[in-house]
Amino acid sequence: MTRNKVLVSACLLGERVRYDGSSRPVAHTILDQWQQEERLVSVCPETLGGLLVPRPAAEIQVGFDGKDIFHEEGKVITRQGHNVSQYFVRGARKTQELALKEEIAVAVLKANSPSCGNQQIYSGEFSKQLRDGQGVTAAALEEAGIKVFNEHQLEEADAYLVSLEEPLTASADA
């Protein structure tokens, strides 16, 4: 039986690719299991889009979210006011292409990120406040039909993955 693959933010797997050169490694039995099953595909959309490590922190402008940015409305800006939208859009497109090529079923991305946040993103005012919305890559993946979770939703991601594979097992038994 072919197992579905899982796209995971590289920073969650310990790669030092975050804007400040850090990582946010997650230790969890579900990630360990997926690793053993060779399901994981690691990606950092921001570096894939051409941004360097380290780089200035960036947030999506107030009034917009990742879907808007992906469709080239609104901007992703640094605290200094530089427009870095092109890098976020390029990274989202490349990540979407990779996910489709690798037949990714589920993505587990970094919560709150302007690229990867699946439920919330930073306010756009560099105030450390969150607001509802998706990052650019999360929106691009969902647009491509890929369900996106964050690192706090690993159980839900695993349950979703299992639900996708159950019909395969049931039909094989029939």
PDB file of C-alpha atoms in Angstrom:
ATOM      1  CA  MET A   1       0.000   0.000   0.000  1.00  0.00           C
ATOM      2  CA  THR A   2       1.281   3.464  -0.889  1.00  0.00           C
ATOM      3  CA  ARG A   3       1.364   5.771   2.111  1.00  0.00           C
ATOM      4  CA  ASN A   4       0.350   9.390   1.750  1.00  0.00           C
ATOM      5  CA  LYS A   5       3.135  11.937   2.187  1.00  0.00           C
ATOM      6  CA  VAL A   6       3.167  14.832   4.637  1.00  0.00           C
ATOM      7  CA  LEU A   7       4.676  18.232   3.869  1.00  0.00           C
ATOM      8  CA  VAL A   8       6.267  19.731   7.005  1.00  0.00           C
ATOM      9  CA  SER A   9       7.755  23.160   7.680  1.00  0.00           C
ATOM     10  CA  ALA A  10      11.521  22.695   7.804  1.00  0.00           C
ATOM     11  CA  CYS A  11      11.797  24.764  11.010  1.00  0.00           C
ATOM     12  CA  LEU A  12       9.559  22.233  12.792  1.00  0.00           C
ATOM     13  CA  LEU A  13      12.058  19.506  11.859  1.00  0.00           C
ATOM     14  CA  GLY A  14      14.932  21.450  13.411  1.00  0.00           C
ATOM     15  CA  GLU A  15      16.281  23.242  10.352  1.00  0.00           C
ATOM     16  CA  ARG A  16      17.518  26.750  11.181  1.00  0.00           C
ATOM     17  CA  VAL A  17      15.572  28.557   8.466  1.00  0.00           C
ATOM     18  CA  ARG A  18      13.369  30.968  10.427  1.00  0.00           C
ATOM     19  CA  TYR A  19      13.743  34.694   9.839  1.00  0.00           C
ATOM     20  CA  ASP A  20      16.024  35.008  12.890  1.00  0.00           C
ATOM     21  CA  GLY A  21      18.131  31.962  12.017  1.00  0.00           C
ATOM     22  CA  SER A  22      16.446  29.738  14.584  1.00  0.00           C
ATOM     23  CA  SER A  23      14.293  26.629  14.326  1.00  0.00           C
ATOM     24  CA  ARG A  24      11.216  25.501  16.244  1.00  0.00           C
ATOM     25  CA  PRO A  25      11.738  21.732  16.469  1.00  0.00           C
ATOM     26  CA  VAL A  26       8.754  19.667  17.532  1.00  0.00           C
ATOM     27  CA  ALA A  27       9.256  16.374  19.352  1.00  0.00           C
ATOM     28  CA  HIS A  28       6.155  14.224  18.890  1.00  0.00           C
ATOM     29  CA  THR A  29       5.503  10.510  18.409  1.00  0.00           C
ATOM     30  CA  ILE A  30       3.360  11.211  15.330  1.00  0.00           C
ATOM     31  CA  LEU A  31       6.235  13.042  13.601  1.00  0.00           C
ATOM     32  CA  ASP A  32       8.586  10.230  14.639  1.00  0.00           C
ATOM     33  CA  GLN A  33       6.216   7.656  13.139  1.00  0.00           C
ATOM     34  CA  TRP A  34       5.854   9.593   9.875  1.00  0.00           C
ATOM     35  CA  GLN A  35       9.649   9.927   9.714  1.00  0.00           C
ATOM     36  CA  GLN A  36      10.082   6.161  10.162  1.00  0.00           C
ATOM     37  CA  GLU A  37       7.479   5.549   7.459  1.00  0.00           C
ATOM     38  CA  GLU A  38       9.418   7.902   5.145  1.00  0.00           C
ATOM     39  CA  ARG A  39       6.373  10.116   4.606  1.00  0.00           C
ATOM     40  CA  LEU A  40       7.940  13.496   5.407  1.00  0.00           C
ATOM     41  CA  VAL A  41       8.806  16.123   2.828  1.00  0.00           C
ATOM     42  CA  SER A  42      10.546  19.126   4.412  1.00  0.00           C
ATOM     43  CA  VAL A  43      10.138  22.642   3.024  1.00  0.00           C
ATOM     44  CA  CYS A  44      10.711  26.271   3.975  1.00  0.00           C
ATOM     45  CA  PRO A  45       8.613  28.350   1.582  1.00  0.00           C
ATOM     46  CA  GLU A  46      10.402  31.578   2.477  1.00  0.00           C
ATOM     47  CA  THR A  47      13.886  30.297   1.635  1.00  0.00           C
ATOM     48  CA  LEU A  48      12.461  28.461  -1.391  1.00  0.00           C
ATOM     49  CA  GLY A  49      11.131  31.845  -2.513  1.00  0.00           C
ATOM     50  CA  GLY A  50      14.605  33.387  -2.292  1.00  0.00           C
ATOM     51  CA  LEU A  51      14.722  34.941   1.178  1.00  0.00           C
ATOM     52  CA  LEU A  52      17.944  34.604   3.147  1.00  0.00           C
ATOM     53  CA  VAL A  53      18.582  33.415   6.710  1.00  0.00           C
ATOM     54  CA  PRO A  54      18.578  35.534   8.756  1.00  0.00           C
ATOM     55  CA  ARG A  55      16.152  38.058   7.253  1.00  0.00           C
ATOM     56  CA  PRO A  56      13.975  40.872   8.587  1.00  0.00           C
ATOM     57  CA  ALA A  57      10.703  39.801  10.192  1.00  0.00           C
ATOM     58  CA  ALA A  58       7.746  40.301   7.856  1.00  0.00           C
ATOM     59  CA  GLU A  59       3.979  40.453   8.297  1.00  0.00           C
ATOM     60  CA  ILE A  60       0.994  40.576   5.973  1.00  0.00           C
ATOM     61  CA  GLN A  61      -0.509  44.059   5.701  1.00  0.00           C
ATOM     62  CA  VAL A  62      -3.580  44.840   7.785  1.00  0.00           C
ATOM     63  CA  GLY A  63      -6.778  44.037   5.871  1.00  0.00           C
ATOM     64  CA  PHE A  64      -5.235  41.229   3.792  1.00  0.00           C
ATOM     65  CA  ASP A  65      -4.350  37.577   4.298  1.00  0.00           C
ATOM     66  CA  GLY A  66      -2.330  34.928   2.515  1.00  0.00           C
ATOM     67  CA  LYS A  67      -4.962  34.209  -0.108  1.00  0.00           C
ATOM     68  CA  ASP A  68      -4.935  37.886  -1.100  1.00  0.00           C
ATOM     69  CA  ILE A  69      -1.136  37.946  -1.282  1.00  0.00           C
ATOM     70  CA  PHE A  70      -1.063  34.719  -3.324  1.00  0.00           C
ATOM     71  CA  HIS A  71      -3.357  36.448  -5.823  1.00  0.00           C
ATOM     72  CA  GLU A  72      -1.114  39.528  -5.716  1.00  0.00           C
ATOM     73  CA  GLU A  73      -3.389  41.788  -3.703  1.00  0.00           C
ATOM     74  CA  GLY A  74      -1.942  43.491  -0.617  1.00  0.00           C
ATOM     75  CA  LYS A  75       1.654  43.199   0.573  1.00  0.00           C
ATOM     76  CA  VAL A  76       3.948  41.336   2.918  1.00  0.00           C
ATOM     77  CA  ILE A  77       6.132  44.000   4.502  1.00  0.00           C
ATOM     78  CA  THR A  78       9.091  44.150   6.856  1.00  0.00           C
ATOM     79  CA  ARG A  79       9.123  46.367   9.947  1.00  0.00           C
ATOM     80  CA  GLN A  80      11.262  48.766   7.866  1.00  0.00           C
ATOM     81  CA  GLY A  81       8.468  48.965   5.275  1.00  0.00           C
ATOM     82  CA  HIS A  82      10.099  46.897   2.504  1.00  0.00           C
ATOM     83  CA  ASN A  83       7.709  44.969   0.298  1.00  0.00           C
ATOM     84  CA  VAL A  84       8.815  41.296   0.255  1.00  0.00           C
ATOM     85  CA  SER A  85       5.594  39.924  -1.242  1.00  0.00           C
ATOM     86  CA  GLN A  86       7.293  38.554  -4.366  1.00  0.00           C
ATOM     87  CA  TYR A  87       9.409  36.172  -2.259  1.00  0.00           C
ATOM     88  CA  PHE A  88       6.398  34.895  -0.340  1.00  0.00           C
ATOM     89  CA  VAL A  89       4.389  34.371  -3.532  1.00  0.00           C
ATOM     90  CA  ARG A  90       7.318  32.659  -5.295  1.00  0.00           C
ATOM     91  CA  GLY A  91       7.855  30.388  -2.281  1.00  0.00           C
ATOM     92  CA  ALA A  92       4.151  29.551  -2.086  1.00  0.00           C
ATOM     93  CA  ARG A  93       4.022  28.689  -5.793  1.00  0.00           C
ATOM     94  CA  LYS A  94       7.140  26.514  -5.577  1.00  0.00           C
ATOM     95  CA  THR A  95       5.806  24.793  -2.458  1.00  0.00           C
ATOM     96  CA  GLN A  96       2.463  24.188  -4.162  1.00  0.00           C
ATOM     97  CA  GLU A  97       4.263  22.687  -7.191  1.00  0.00           C
ATOM     98  CA  LEU A  98       6.411  20.473  -4.940  1.00  0.00           C
ATOM     99  CA  ALA A  99       3.345  19.321  -3.001  1.00  0.00           C
ATOM    100  CA  LEU A 100       1.484  18.364  -6.167  1.00  0.00           C
ATOM    101  CA  LYS A 101       4.552  16.623  -7.641  1.00  0.00           C
ATOM    102  CA  GLU A 102       5.115  14.655  -4.419  1.00  0.00           C
ATOM    103  CA  GLU A 103       1.382  13.880  -4.118  1.00  0.00           C
ATOM    104  CA  ILE A 104       1.229  15.423  -0.659  1.00  0.00           C
ATOM    105  CA  ALA A 105      -1.972  14.600   1.234  1.00  0.00           C
ATOM    106  CA  VAL A 106      -1.485  16.747   4.328  1.00  0.00           C
ATOM    107  CA  ALA A 107       0.704  19.678   5.354  1.00  0.00           C
ATOM    108  CA  VAL A 108       1.861  20.487   8.889  1.00  0.00           C
ATOM    109  CA  LEU A 109       3.099  24.058   8.847  1.00  0.00           C
ATOM    110  CA  LYS A 110       4.385  26.563  11.415  1.00  0.00           C
ATOM    111  CA  ALA A 111       1.523  28.291  13.213  1.00  0.00           C
ATOM    112  CA  ASN A 112       1.140  32.068  12.879  1.00  0.00           C
ATOM    113  CA  SER A 113       3.776  32.473  10.150  1.00  0.00           C
ATOM    114  CA  PRO A 114       3.083  34.881   7.248  1.00  0.00           C
ATOM    115  CA  SER A 115       3.861  31.926   4.975  1.00  0.00           C
ATOM    116  CA  CYS A 116       2.681  28.921   6.930  1.00  0.00           C
ATOM    117  CA  GLY A 117       0.030  30.010   9.438  1.00  0.00           C
ATOM    118  CA  ASN A 118      -3.126  27.996   8.839  1.00  0.00           C
ATOM    119  CA  GLN A 119      -5.538  29.718  11.239  1.00  0.00           C
ATOM    120  CA  GLN A 120      -3.879  32.873  12.503  1.00  0.00           C
ATOM    121  CA  ILE A 121      -1.180  35.281  11.367  1.00  0.00           C
ATOM    122  CA  TYR A 122       0.446  38.272  13.005  1.00  0.00           C
ATOM    123  CA  SER A 123      -1.565  41.495  12.896  1.00  0.00           C
ATOM    124  CA  GLY A 124       0.536  43.326  10.291  1.00  0.00           C
ATOM    125  CA  GLU A 125       1.430  46.004  12.836  1.00  0.00           C
ATOM    126  CA  PHE A 126       4.490  44.282  14.391  1.00  0.00           C
ATOM    127  CA  SER A 127       2.704  44.348  17.762  1.00  0.00           C
ATOM    128  CA  LYS A 128       3.045  40.597  18.485  1.00  0.00           C
ATOM    129  CA  GLN A 129      -0.767  40.388  18.257  1.00  0.00           C
ATOM    130  CA  LEU A 130      -2.471  37.664  16.216  1.00  0.00           C
ATOM    131  CA  ARG A 131      -5.502  37.852  13.974  1.00  0.00           C
ATOM    132  CA  ASP A 132      -7.505  35.260  12.070  1.00  0.00           C
ATOM    133  CA  GLY A 133      -6.125  34.465   8.646  1.00  0.00           C
ATOM    134  CA  GLN A 134      -3.792  32.213   6.694  1.00  0.00           C
ATOM    135  CA  GLY A 135      -0.254  32.637   5.501  1.00  0.00           C
ATOM    136  CA  VAL A 136       0.546  32.756   1.786  1.00  0.00           C
ATOM    137  CA  THR A 137       1.721  29.137   1.439  1.00  0.00           C
ATOM    138  CA  ALA A 138      -1.058  27.739   3.635  1.00  0.00           C
ATOM    139  CA  ALA A 139      -3.613  29.473   1.390  1.00  0.00           C
ATOM    140  CA  ALA A 140      -1.879  28.206  -1.774  1.00  0.00           C
ATOM    141  CA  LEU A 141      -1.855  24.612  -0.508  1.00  0.00           C
ATOM    142  CA  GLU A 142      -5.503  24.702   0.525  1.00  0.00           C
ATOM    143  CA  GLU A 143      -6.360  26.164  -2.874  1.00  0.00           C
ATOM    144  CA  ALA A 144      -4.656  23.088  -4.368  1.00  0.00           C
ATOM    145  CA  GLY A 145      -6.838  20.808  -2.217  1.00  0.00           C
ATOM    146  CA  ILE A 146      -4.227  19.981   0.433  1.00  0.00           C
ATOM    147  CA  LYS A 147      -5.437  20.079   4.041  1.00  0.00           C
ATOM    148  CA  VAL A 148      -3.198  22.256   6.227  1.00  0.00           C
ATOM    149  CA  PHE A 149      -2.593  21.798   9.949  1.00  0.00           C
ATOM    150  CA  ASN A 150      -0.123  23.408  12.357  1.00  0.00           C
ATOM    151  CA  GLU A 151       2.288  21.878  14.880  1.00  0.00           C
ATOM    152  CA  HIS A 152      -0.376  22.029  17.608  1.00  0.00           C
ATOM    153  CA  GLN A 153      -2.740  19.898  15.495  1.00  0.00           C
ATOM    154  CA  LEU A 154      -0.649  16.776  14.913  1.00  0.00           C
ATOM    155  CA  GLU A 155      -3.344  14.440  16.276  1.00  0.00           C
ATOM    156  CA  GLU A 156      -5.921  15.985  13.921  1.00  0.00           C
ATOM    157  CA  ALA A 157      -3.487  15.760  11.005  1.00  0.00           C
ATOM    158  CA  ASP A 158      -2.818  12.096  11.754  1.00  0.00           C
ATOM    159  CA  ALA A 159      -6.548  11.316  12.062  1.00  0.00           C
ATOM    160  CA  TYR A 160      -7.163  13.054   8.727  1.00  0.00           C
ATOM    161  CA  LEU A 161      -4.338  11.081   7.108  1.00  0.00           C
ATOM    162  CA  VAL A 162      -5.741   7.808   8.481  1.00  0.00           C
ATOM    163  CA  SER A 163      -9.204   8.713   7.153  1.00  0.00           C
ATOM    164  CA  LEU A 164      -7.713   9.173   3.675  1.00  0.00           C
ATOM    165  CA  GLU A 165      -6.109   5.736   3.793  1.00  0.00           C
ATOM    166  CA  GLU A 166      -9.070   3.798   5.238  1.00  0.00           C
ATOM    167  CA  PRO A 167     -10.905   3.547   1.887  1.00  0.00           C
ATOM    168  CA  LEU A 168      -7.735   2.067   0.340  1.00  0.00           C
ATOM    169  CA  THR A 169      -7.622  -0.632   3.001  1.00  0.00           C
ATOM    170  CA  ALA A 170     -11.380  -1.309   2.835  1.00  0.00           C
ATOM    171  CA  SER A 171     -11.375  -1.662  -0.961  1.00  0.00           C
ATOM    172  CA  ALA A 172      -8.378  -3.997  -0.809  1.00  0.00           C
ATOM    173  CA  ASP A 173     -10.299  -6.278   1.559  1.00  0.00           C
ATOM    174  CA  ALA A 174     -13.426  -6.344  -0.602  1.00  0.00           C
TER     175      ALA A 174
END
